[in-house]
Amino acid sequence: MERERLATRRPAPPSRLLMLGEGRAFWEAGATLAMWPWLTRAPRGDGHPVLVLPGLLASDTSTRALRNYLEKQGYEPHGWNLGRNLGPRAGIESGMVRRLHELSERHGGRKVSLVGWSLGGVYARLLTKHYPQLVRSVITLGSPLRGHIYCTNAWQVYELVSGQASNDPQRMSHATDVPQVPTTSIYSRSDGVVAWQSSLIRTGPRSENIEVRASHLGLGVHPAVLYAVADRLSQPEGGWKPFDRRLFGPLVYPKPGER
């Protein structure tokens, strides 16, 4: 069968134990409150617009903490304004395109940085593939960017709510290609929803992986993630440099890559 053939070429989805560990997202949010003074010491922004895209089944409410933090750090963050993310249903992709153009025009033609959580990161890569002239940088959080949707624990939910097959090679081929703009993939080996290997991207002069110790559901509220996102967004246009994880050490940012 096709699914069995694909299984030999993809990482296994996270274990049930890791799935159970997703409940620690509440503790991660609490850690962010406790470490707020440290987070405010992240590099400041230059006021450019940032479009934040939610994950599967989530809405702009899920990204409010991240957007509030980015606003305080000097950015102009925006939600996607398309309701709950139920997959690429009719009108969703065209709605994101309109939103991208709208934000760029509203901010005087400035390029927009994209931050996508899980499926939102796949959307961010799709937008960048087709409209690179409007995108300043791309940051994905626990997004399945390579391999196959079956390496996640969410593919059945995706098919149920979107009404589409999770096996979509054409759409995923656009998301798999590393964009021609500064690109960062933030992931966790203890992700209970998406196999961490599927979030790794090819590194290069303007692309990198950043590993954190977080749950999938906590990626948008985890202090190490918030700091890394702010640091990456602060990179000047034309002067991007890789993230320096040595400042905080391996307990906060382990060395990325396969073991």
XYZ file of C-alpha atoms in Angstrom, residues 14 25 58 75 82 102 123 150 155 158 168 170 211 218 221 233 239 243:
18
model
C 5.846 11.131 18.360
C 2.375 23.788 27.983
C -6.247 27.184 16.519
C 7.367 45.111 16.159
C -9.300 34.129 9.157
C -2.763 44.409 2.934
C 1.334 28.268 5.190
C 1.884 10.862 8.509
C -3.015 13.961 10.130
C -6.387 17.454 9.459
C -0.724 16.513 -0.869
C 2.162 19.461 -4.699
C 16.305 23.522 18.989
C 3.750 25.392 24.295
C 4.358 30.672 24.890
C 13.125 39.289 13.741
C 22.617 41.703 7.426
C 21.373 32.612 15.959
